[in-house]
Coordinates of C-alpha atoms in Angstrom, one line a residue:
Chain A
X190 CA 114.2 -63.6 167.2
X191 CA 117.9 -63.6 166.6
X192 CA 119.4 -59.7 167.0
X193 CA 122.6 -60.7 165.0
X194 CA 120.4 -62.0 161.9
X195 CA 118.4 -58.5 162.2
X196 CA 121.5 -56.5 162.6
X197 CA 122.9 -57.8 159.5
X198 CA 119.7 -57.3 157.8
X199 CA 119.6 -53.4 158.6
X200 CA 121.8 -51.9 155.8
X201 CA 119.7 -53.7 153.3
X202 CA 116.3 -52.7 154.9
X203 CA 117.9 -48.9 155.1
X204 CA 118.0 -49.2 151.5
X205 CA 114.8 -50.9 151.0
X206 CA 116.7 -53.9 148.8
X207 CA 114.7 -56.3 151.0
X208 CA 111.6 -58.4 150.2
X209 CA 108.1 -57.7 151.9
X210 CA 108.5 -60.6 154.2
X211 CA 112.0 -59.7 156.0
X212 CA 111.2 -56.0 155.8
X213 CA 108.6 -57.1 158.0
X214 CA 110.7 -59.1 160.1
X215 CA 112.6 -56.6 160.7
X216 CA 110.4 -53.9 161.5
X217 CA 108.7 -56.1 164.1
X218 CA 112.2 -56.6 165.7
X219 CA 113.1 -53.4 165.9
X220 CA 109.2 -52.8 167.6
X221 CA 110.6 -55.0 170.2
X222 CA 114.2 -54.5 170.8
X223 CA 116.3 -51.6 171.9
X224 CA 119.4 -52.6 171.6
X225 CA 118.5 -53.4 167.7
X226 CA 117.1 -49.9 167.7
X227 CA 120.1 -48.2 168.3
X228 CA 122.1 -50.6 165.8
X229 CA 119.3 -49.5 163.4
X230 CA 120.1 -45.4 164.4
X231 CA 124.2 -46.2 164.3
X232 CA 123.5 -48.0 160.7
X233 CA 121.7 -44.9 159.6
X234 CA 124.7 -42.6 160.6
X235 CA 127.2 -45.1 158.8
X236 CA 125.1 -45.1 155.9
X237 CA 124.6 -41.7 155.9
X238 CA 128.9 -41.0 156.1
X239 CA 129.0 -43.8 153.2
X240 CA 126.8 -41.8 151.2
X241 CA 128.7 -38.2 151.7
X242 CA 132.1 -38.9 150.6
X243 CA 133.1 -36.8 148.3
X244 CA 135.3 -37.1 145.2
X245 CA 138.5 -35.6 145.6
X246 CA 139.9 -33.5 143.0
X247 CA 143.5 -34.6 141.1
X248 CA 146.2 -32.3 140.7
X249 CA 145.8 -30.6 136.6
X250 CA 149.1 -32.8 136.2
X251 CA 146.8 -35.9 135.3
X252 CA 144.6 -34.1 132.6
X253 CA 147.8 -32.5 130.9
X254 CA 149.8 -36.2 131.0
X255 CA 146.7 -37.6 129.6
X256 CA 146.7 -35.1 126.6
X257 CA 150.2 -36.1 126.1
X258 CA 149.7 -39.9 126.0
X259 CA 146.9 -39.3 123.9
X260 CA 149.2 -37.4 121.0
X261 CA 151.9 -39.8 121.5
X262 CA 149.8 -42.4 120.1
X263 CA 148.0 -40.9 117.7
X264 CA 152.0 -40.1 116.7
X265 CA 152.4 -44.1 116.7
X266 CA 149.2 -44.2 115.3
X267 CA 150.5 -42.1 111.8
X268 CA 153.6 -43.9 111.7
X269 CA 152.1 -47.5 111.8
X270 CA 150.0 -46.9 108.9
X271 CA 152.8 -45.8 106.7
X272 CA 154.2 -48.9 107.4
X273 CA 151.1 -51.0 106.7
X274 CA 150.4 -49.7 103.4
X275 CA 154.2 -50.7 103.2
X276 CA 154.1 -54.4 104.3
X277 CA 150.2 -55.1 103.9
X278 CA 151.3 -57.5 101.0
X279 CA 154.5 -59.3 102.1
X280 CA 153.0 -60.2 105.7
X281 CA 150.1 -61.7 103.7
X282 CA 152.4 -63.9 102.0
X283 CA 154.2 -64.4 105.6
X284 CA 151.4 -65.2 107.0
X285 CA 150.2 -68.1 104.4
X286 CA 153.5 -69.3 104.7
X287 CA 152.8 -69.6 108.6
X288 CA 149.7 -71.2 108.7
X289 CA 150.9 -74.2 105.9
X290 CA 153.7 -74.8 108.3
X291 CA 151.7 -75.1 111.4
X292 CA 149.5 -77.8 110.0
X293 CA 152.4 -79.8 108.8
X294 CA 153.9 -79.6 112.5
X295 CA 150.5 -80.6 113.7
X296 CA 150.8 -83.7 110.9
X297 CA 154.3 -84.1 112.0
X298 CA 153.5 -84.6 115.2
X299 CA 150.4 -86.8 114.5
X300 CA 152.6 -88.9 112.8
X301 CA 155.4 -88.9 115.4
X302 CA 152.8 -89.7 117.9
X303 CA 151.5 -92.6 116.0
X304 CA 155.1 -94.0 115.7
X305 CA 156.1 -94.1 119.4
X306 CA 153.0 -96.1 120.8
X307 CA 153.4 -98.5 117.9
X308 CA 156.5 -100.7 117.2
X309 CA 158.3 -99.3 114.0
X310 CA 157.3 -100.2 110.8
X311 CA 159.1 -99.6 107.5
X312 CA 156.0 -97.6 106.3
X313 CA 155.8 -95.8 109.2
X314 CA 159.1 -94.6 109.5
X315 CA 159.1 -93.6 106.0
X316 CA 156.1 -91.4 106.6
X317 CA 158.2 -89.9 108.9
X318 CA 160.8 -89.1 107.3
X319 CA 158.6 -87.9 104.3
X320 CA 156.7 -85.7 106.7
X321 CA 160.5 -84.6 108.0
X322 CA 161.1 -83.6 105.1
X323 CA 157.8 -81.8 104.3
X324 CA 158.8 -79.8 107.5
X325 CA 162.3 -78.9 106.5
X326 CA 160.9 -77.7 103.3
X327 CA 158.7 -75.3 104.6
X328 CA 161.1 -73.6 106.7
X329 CA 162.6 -73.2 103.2
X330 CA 159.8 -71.6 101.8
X331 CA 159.4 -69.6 105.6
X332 CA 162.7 -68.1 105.1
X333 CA 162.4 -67.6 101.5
X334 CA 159.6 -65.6 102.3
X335 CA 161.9 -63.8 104.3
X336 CA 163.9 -62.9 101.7
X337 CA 161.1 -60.1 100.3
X338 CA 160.9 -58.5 103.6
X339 CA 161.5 -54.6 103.7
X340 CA 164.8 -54.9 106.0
X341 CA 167.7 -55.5 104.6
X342 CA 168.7 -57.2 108.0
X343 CA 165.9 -59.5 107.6
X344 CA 167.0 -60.7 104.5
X345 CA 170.5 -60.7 105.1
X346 CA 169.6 -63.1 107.9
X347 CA 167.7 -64.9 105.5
X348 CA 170.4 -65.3 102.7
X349 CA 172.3 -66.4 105.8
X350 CA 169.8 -69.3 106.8
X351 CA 169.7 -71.0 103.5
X352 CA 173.6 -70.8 103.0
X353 CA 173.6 -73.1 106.3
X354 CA 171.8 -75.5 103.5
X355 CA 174.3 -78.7 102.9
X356 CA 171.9 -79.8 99.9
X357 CA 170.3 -77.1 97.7
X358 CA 167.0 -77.4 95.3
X359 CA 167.1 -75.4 92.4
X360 CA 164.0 -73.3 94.1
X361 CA 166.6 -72.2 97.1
X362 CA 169.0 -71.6 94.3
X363 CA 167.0 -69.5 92.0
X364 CA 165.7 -67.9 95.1
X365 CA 169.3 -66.5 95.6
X366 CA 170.7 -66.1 92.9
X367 CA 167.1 -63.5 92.2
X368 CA 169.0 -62.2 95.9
X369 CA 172.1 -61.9 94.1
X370 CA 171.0 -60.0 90.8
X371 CA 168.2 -57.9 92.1
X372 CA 168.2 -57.0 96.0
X373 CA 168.5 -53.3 96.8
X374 CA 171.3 -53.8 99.8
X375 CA 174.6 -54.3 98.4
X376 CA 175.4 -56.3 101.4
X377 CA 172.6 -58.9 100.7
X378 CA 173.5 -59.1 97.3
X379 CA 177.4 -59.9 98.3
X380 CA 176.2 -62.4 101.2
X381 CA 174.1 -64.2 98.3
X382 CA 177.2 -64.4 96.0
X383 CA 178.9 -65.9 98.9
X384 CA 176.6 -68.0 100.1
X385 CA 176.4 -69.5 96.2
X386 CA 179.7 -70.6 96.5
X387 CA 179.5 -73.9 97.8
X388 CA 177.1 -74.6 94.8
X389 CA 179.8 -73.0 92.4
X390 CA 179.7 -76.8 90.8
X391 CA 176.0 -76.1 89.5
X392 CA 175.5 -74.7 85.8
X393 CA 172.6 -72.1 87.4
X394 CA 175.0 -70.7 89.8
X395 CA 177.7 -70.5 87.3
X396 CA 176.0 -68.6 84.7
X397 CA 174.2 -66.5 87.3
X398 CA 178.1 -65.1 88.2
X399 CA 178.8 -64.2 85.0
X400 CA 175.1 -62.8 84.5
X401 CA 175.4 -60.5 87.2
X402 CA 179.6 -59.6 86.8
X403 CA 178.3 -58.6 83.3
X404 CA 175.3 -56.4 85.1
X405 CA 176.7 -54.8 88.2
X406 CA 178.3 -51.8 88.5
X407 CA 179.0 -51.8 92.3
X408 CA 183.3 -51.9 92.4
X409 CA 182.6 -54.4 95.8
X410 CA 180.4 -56.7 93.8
X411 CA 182.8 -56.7 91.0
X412 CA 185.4 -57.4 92.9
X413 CA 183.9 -60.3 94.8
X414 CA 182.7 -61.8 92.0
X415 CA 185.8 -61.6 90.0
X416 CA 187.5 -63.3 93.0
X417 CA 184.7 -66.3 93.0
X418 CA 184.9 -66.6 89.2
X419 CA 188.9 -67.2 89.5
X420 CA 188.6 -69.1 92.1
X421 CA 186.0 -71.7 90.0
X422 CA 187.8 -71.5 87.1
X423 CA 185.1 -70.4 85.0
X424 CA 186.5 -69.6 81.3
X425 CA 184.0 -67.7 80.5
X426 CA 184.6 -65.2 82.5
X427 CA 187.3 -64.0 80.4
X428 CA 185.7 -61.8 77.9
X429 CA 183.6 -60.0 80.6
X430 CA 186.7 -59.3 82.4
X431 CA 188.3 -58.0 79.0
X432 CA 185.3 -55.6 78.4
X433 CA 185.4 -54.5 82.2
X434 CA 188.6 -53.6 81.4
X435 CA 187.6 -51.1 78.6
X436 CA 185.1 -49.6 80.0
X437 CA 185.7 -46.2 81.6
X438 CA 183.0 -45.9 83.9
X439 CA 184.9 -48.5 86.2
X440 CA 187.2 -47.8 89.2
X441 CA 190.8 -48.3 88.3
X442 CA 191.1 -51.0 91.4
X443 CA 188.6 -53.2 89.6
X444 CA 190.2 -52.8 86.3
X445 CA 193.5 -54.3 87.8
X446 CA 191.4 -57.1 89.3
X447 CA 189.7 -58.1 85.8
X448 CA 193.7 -57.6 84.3
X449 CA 195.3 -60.1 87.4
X450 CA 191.8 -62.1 86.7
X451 CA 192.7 -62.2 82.5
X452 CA 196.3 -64.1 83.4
X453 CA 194.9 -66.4 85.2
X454 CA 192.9 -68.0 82.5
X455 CA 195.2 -67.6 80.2
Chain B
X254 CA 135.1 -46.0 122.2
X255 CA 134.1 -47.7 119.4
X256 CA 135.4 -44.9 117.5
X257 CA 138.3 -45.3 119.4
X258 CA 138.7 -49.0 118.5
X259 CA 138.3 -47.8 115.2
X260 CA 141.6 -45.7 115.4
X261 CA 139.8 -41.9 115.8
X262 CA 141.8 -41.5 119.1
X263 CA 140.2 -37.7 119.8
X264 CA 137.7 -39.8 120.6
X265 CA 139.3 -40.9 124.0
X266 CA 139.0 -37.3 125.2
X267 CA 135.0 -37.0 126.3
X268 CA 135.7 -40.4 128.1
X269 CA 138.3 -39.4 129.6
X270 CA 136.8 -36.4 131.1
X271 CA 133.6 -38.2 132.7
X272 CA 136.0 -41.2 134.1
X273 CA 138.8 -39.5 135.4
X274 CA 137.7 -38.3 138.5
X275 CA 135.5 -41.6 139.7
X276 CA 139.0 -43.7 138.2
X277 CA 141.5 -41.2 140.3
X278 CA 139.1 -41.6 143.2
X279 CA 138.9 -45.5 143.1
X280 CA 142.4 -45.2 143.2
X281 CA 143.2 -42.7 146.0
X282 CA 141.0 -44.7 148.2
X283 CA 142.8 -47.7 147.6
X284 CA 146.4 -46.7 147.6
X285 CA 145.9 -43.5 150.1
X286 CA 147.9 -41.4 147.6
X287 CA 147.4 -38.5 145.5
X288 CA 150.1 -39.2 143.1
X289 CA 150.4 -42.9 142.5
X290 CA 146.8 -42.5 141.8
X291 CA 147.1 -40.4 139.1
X292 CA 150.3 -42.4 137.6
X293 CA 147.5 -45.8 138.1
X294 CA 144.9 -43.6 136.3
X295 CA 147.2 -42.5 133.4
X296 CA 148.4 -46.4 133.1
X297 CA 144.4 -47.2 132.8
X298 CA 144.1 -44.7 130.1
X299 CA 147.7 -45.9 128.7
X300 CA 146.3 -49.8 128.5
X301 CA 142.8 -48.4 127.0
X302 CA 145.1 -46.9 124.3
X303 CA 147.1 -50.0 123.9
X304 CA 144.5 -52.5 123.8
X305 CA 141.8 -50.7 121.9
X306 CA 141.5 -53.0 118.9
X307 CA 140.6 -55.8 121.6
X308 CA 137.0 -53.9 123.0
X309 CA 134.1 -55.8 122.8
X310 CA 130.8 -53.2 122.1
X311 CA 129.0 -56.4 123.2
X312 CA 129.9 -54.9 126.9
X313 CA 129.9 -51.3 128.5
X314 CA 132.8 -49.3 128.1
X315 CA 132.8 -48.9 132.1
X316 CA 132.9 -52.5 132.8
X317 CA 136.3 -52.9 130.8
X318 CA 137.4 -49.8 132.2
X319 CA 136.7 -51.0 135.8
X320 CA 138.2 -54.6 134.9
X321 CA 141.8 -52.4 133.0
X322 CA 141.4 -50.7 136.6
X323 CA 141.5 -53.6 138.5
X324 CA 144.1 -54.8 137.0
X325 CA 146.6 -52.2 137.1
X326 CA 145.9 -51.9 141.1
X327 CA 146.1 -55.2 141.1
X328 CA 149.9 -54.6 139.2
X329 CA 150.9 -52.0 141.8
X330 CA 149.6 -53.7 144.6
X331 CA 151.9 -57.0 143.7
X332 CA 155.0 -54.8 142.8
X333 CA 154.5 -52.5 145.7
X334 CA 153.3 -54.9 148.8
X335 CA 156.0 -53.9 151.1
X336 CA 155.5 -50.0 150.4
X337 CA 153.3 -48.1 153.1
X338 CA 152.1 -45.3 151.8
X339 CA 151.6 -42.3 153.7
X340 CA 148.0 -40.1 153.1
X341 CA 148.9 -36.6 153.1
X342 CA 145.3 -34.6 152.9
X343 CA 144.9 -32.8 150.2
X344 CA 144.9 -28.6 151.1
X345 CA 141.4 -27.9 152.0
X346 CA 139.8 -24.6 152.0
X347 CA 138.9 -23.6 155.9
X348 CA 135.3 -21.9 155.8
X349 CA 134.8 -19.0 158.0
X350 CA 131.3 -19.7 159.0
X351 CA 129.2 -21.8 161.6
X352 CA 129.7 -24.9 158.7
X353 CA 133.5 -25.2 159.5
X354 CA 132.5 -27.4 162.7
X355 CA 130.2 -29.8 160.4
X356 CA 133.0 -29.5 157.6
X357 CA 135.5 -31.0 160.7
X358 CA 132.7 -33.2 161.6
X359 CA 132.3 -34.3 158.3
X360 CA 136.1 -35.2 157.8
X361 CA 136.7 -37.2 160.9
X362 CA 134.3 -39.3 159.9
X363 CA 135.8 -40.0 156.6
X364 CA 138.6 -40.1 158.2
X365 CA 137.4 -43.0 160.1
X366 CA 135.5 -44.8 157.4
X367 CA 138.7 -44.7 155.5
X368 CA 140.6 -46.4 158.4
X369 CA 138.1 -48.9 158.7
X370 CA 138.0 -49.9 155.5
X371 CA 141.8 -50.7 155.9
X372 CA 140.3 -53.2 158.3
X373 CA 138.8 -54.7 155.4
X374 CA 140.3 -57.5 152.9
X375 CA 141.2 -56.2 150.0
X376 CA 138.7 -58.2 147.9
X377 CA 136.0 -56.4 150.5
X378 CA 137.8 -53.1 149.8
X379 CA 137.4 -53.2 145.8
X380 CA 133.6 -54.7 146.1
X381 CA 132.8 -51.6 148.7
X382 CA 134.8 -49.7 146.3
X383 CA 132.7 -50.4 143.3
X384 CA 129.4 -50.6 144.7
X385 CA 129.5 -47.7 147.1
X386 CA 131.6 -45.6 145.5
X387 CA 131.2 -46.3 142.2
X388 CA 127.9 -46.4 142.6
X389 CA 128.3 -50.0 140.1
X390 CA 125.2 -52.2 140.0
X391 CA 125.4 -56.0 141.4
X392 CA 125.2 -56.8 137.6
X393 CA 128.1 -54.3 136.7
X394 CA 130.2 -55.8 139.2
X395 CA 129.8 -59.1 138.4
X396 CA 131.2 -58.6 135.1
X397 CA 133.7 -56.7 135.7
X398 CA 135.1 -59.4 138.9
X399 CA 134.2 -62.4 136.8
X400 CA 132.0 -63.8 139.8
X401 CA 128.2 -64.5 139.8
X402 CA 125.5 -61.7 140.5
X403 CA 124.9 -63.5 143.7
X404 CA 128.5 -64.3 144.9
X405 CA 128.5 -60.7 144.1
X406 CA 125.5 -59.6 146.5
X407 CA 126.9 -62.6 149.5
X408 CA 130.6 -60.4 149.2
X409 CA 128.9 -56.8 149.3
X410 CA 126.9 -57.5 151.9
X411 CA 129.4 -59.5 154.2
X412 CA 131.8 -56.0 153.2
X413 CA 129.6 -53.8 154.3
X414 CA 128.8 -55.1 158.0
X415 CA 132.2 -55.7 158.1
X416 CA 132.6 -52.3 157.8
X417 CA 130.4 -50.8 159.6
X418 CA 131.5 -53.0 162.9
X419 CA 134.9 -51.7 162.3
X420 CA 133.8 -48.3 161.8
X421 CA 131.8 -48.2 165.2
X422 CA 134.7 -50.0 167.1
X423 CA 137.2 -47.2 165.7
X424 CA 134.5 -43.9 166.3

């Protein structure tokens, strides 16, 4: 009988986690052989110093840092679901947004794909490009989405996206020019004016300008848009500017603007 | 804790006072220091916090404790390989009676089991760890290690005559 096999058999037959037939096996052994007998005795004491370790205590720092991560989350905790009530709806919209743009990447790519192991045909590469075009119209919509986030950074960065935009649709257009009229930061609403500027030329934007001049009551607004409305030579501006003269709720600074702004057109 | 997942964080509390202890322990024995344990044990606590919404019921709240546990030792022992820690013994009260020999007794050979299990791999350390100490079943483990029940039962076994020839070569 092999000793090493028994030997490493002990701690299991100590804790009677062997079958009938090896606890026999053993226990023969061990009948036999001394040495094995005294491995058996050593395997008891080690065993037995196993079993009588004792759990040390920690210091009371560890129950009292506990207690303290445990309100600083439950602090998180309150705050996170004021802001979920806040944004439950526009992430939902957000989210849509995401998902219709993921499977027209996965289309895209489907399609792009299918193009490079075949040789180029006119239908296939305009697939493509429809497809590319698909794809640059959702990250229109993505950031348009933006644009009815709750920070005004967000949407600022937004405004500033779609001004990148050589060609606009009227959607993108209506979009901002919503921006320009209706946004609670005055500093979104004056990047939308500017970034309408380079689609001065289009009879939505136009009218838009002299929609909101006739609406706003912020002097830097005013200001600004007097100064686009000059600079696209819009006629019509020139009653507005004649009535923002009159009235007496606006800042003397913007009255001399819509006075300069008057001559010009005349 | 699934009233935790649920966001009633009081609820954290009860488990936290039956874990504590066995966690700080696991910890102490593998790092040899009072108070990195009980930073690895407030990080366990931290990541239960953290990742509460991603508990499965389907599986014992020990289990995923003992796998967050791994994990973060598993953290320290990868950012902190070069460190060797000293053990400082916690103060101990000295009994005045005949027990004080058996209490001396007693600590030596902790004192050697614990240097033999530095002998030890550190896979062989954590599967002592959680089946000695922990007191974990073979089951237990192997859910919370990712390995089979048996692969399980080979390691422990191998770990502990491991240990125990290292722990009569040192006494």
């Amino acid at each position: 009988m092999n000793c090493k096999y028994i030997q490493d058999l002990l701690i299991e037959y100590l804790e009677h986690n062997l079958n009938q037939e090896q606890a026999n096996e053993v226990e023969n052994h061990l009948i036999s052989c001394e040495n094995c007998r005294n491995e058996y005795q050593l395997a008891k004491q080690f065993l037995h110093t196993i079993n009588d370790i004792e759990d040390e205590q920690p210091s009371a720092n560890l129950s009292m840092n506990f207690n303290q991560l445990l309100e600083e989350e439950k602090e998180n905790q309150r705050q996170e679901s004021i802001q979920f009530t806040d944004q439950k709806e526009n992430h939902y919209k957000f989210g849509e947004f995401l998902k219709y743009a993921a499977a027209i990447l996965i289309i895209f790519g489907v399609g792009f794909l299918l193009g490079k192991n075949s040789p180029f045909t006119n239908d296939q590469s305009m697939m493509i490009a429809s497809l590319q075009s698909d794809l640059n119209n959702m990250k229109q919509n993505l950031t348009m989405a933006t644009l009815k986030q709750p920070t005004s950074s967000q949407r600022l960065k937004a405004v500033n996206i779609l001004e990148k935009q050589d060609v606009a649709d009227d959607k993108v257009l209506s979009v901002l020019v919503q921006t320009l009229q209706s946004d609670a930061n005055v500093n979104v609403r004056m990047a939308a004016a500017n970034a309408l500027t380079k689609f001065a030329q289009h009879p939505l934007v136009r009218n838009a300008y002299l929609e909101t001049l006739k609406n706003q009551k912020e002097p830097s607004i005013q200001i600004t848009l007097i100064n686009i409305l000059i600079d696209i030579q819009e006629n019509r501006a020139k009653i507005l500017l004649e009535e923002i003269m009159k009235e007496d709720d606006n800042l003397p600074v913007v009255k001399e603007m819509a006075k300069e702004g008057i001559k010009v057109f005349v | 804790m699934v009233l935790v997942r649920s966001g009633e964080l009081n609820a954290l509390s009860p488990l936290f006072d039956k874990y504590h202890l066995r966690l700080y322990n696991f910890f102490l024995r593998l790092t040899k220091n009072q108070s990195i344990s009980e930073d690895l044990v407030q990080s366990v606590f931290r990541r239960i916090l953290t990742y509460r919404k991603t508990y499965n019921e389907q599986h014992k709240f020990r289990s995923w404790m003992y796998q967050i546990a791994r994990n973060v030792h598993a953290n320290y022992y990868r950012d902190n390989k070069l460190v060797i820690s000293g053990f400082s013994e916690p103060e101990k009260i000295e009994y005045e009676t005949d027990s004080a020999i058996e209490e001396m007794e007693k600590e030596s050979r902790k004192r050697i089991l614990y240097e033999a299990m530095d002998g030890l791999q550190t896979d062989q350390k954590e599967i002592i760890e959680l089946s000695r100490f922990q007191g974990l079943k073979y089951r237990e483990i192997a859910e919370i290690t990712g390995l089979s029940e048996t692969a399980v039962k080979v390691k422990a076994h191998r770990a502990i005559n491991k240990l125990r020839e290292l722990y009569f070569k040192l006494a």
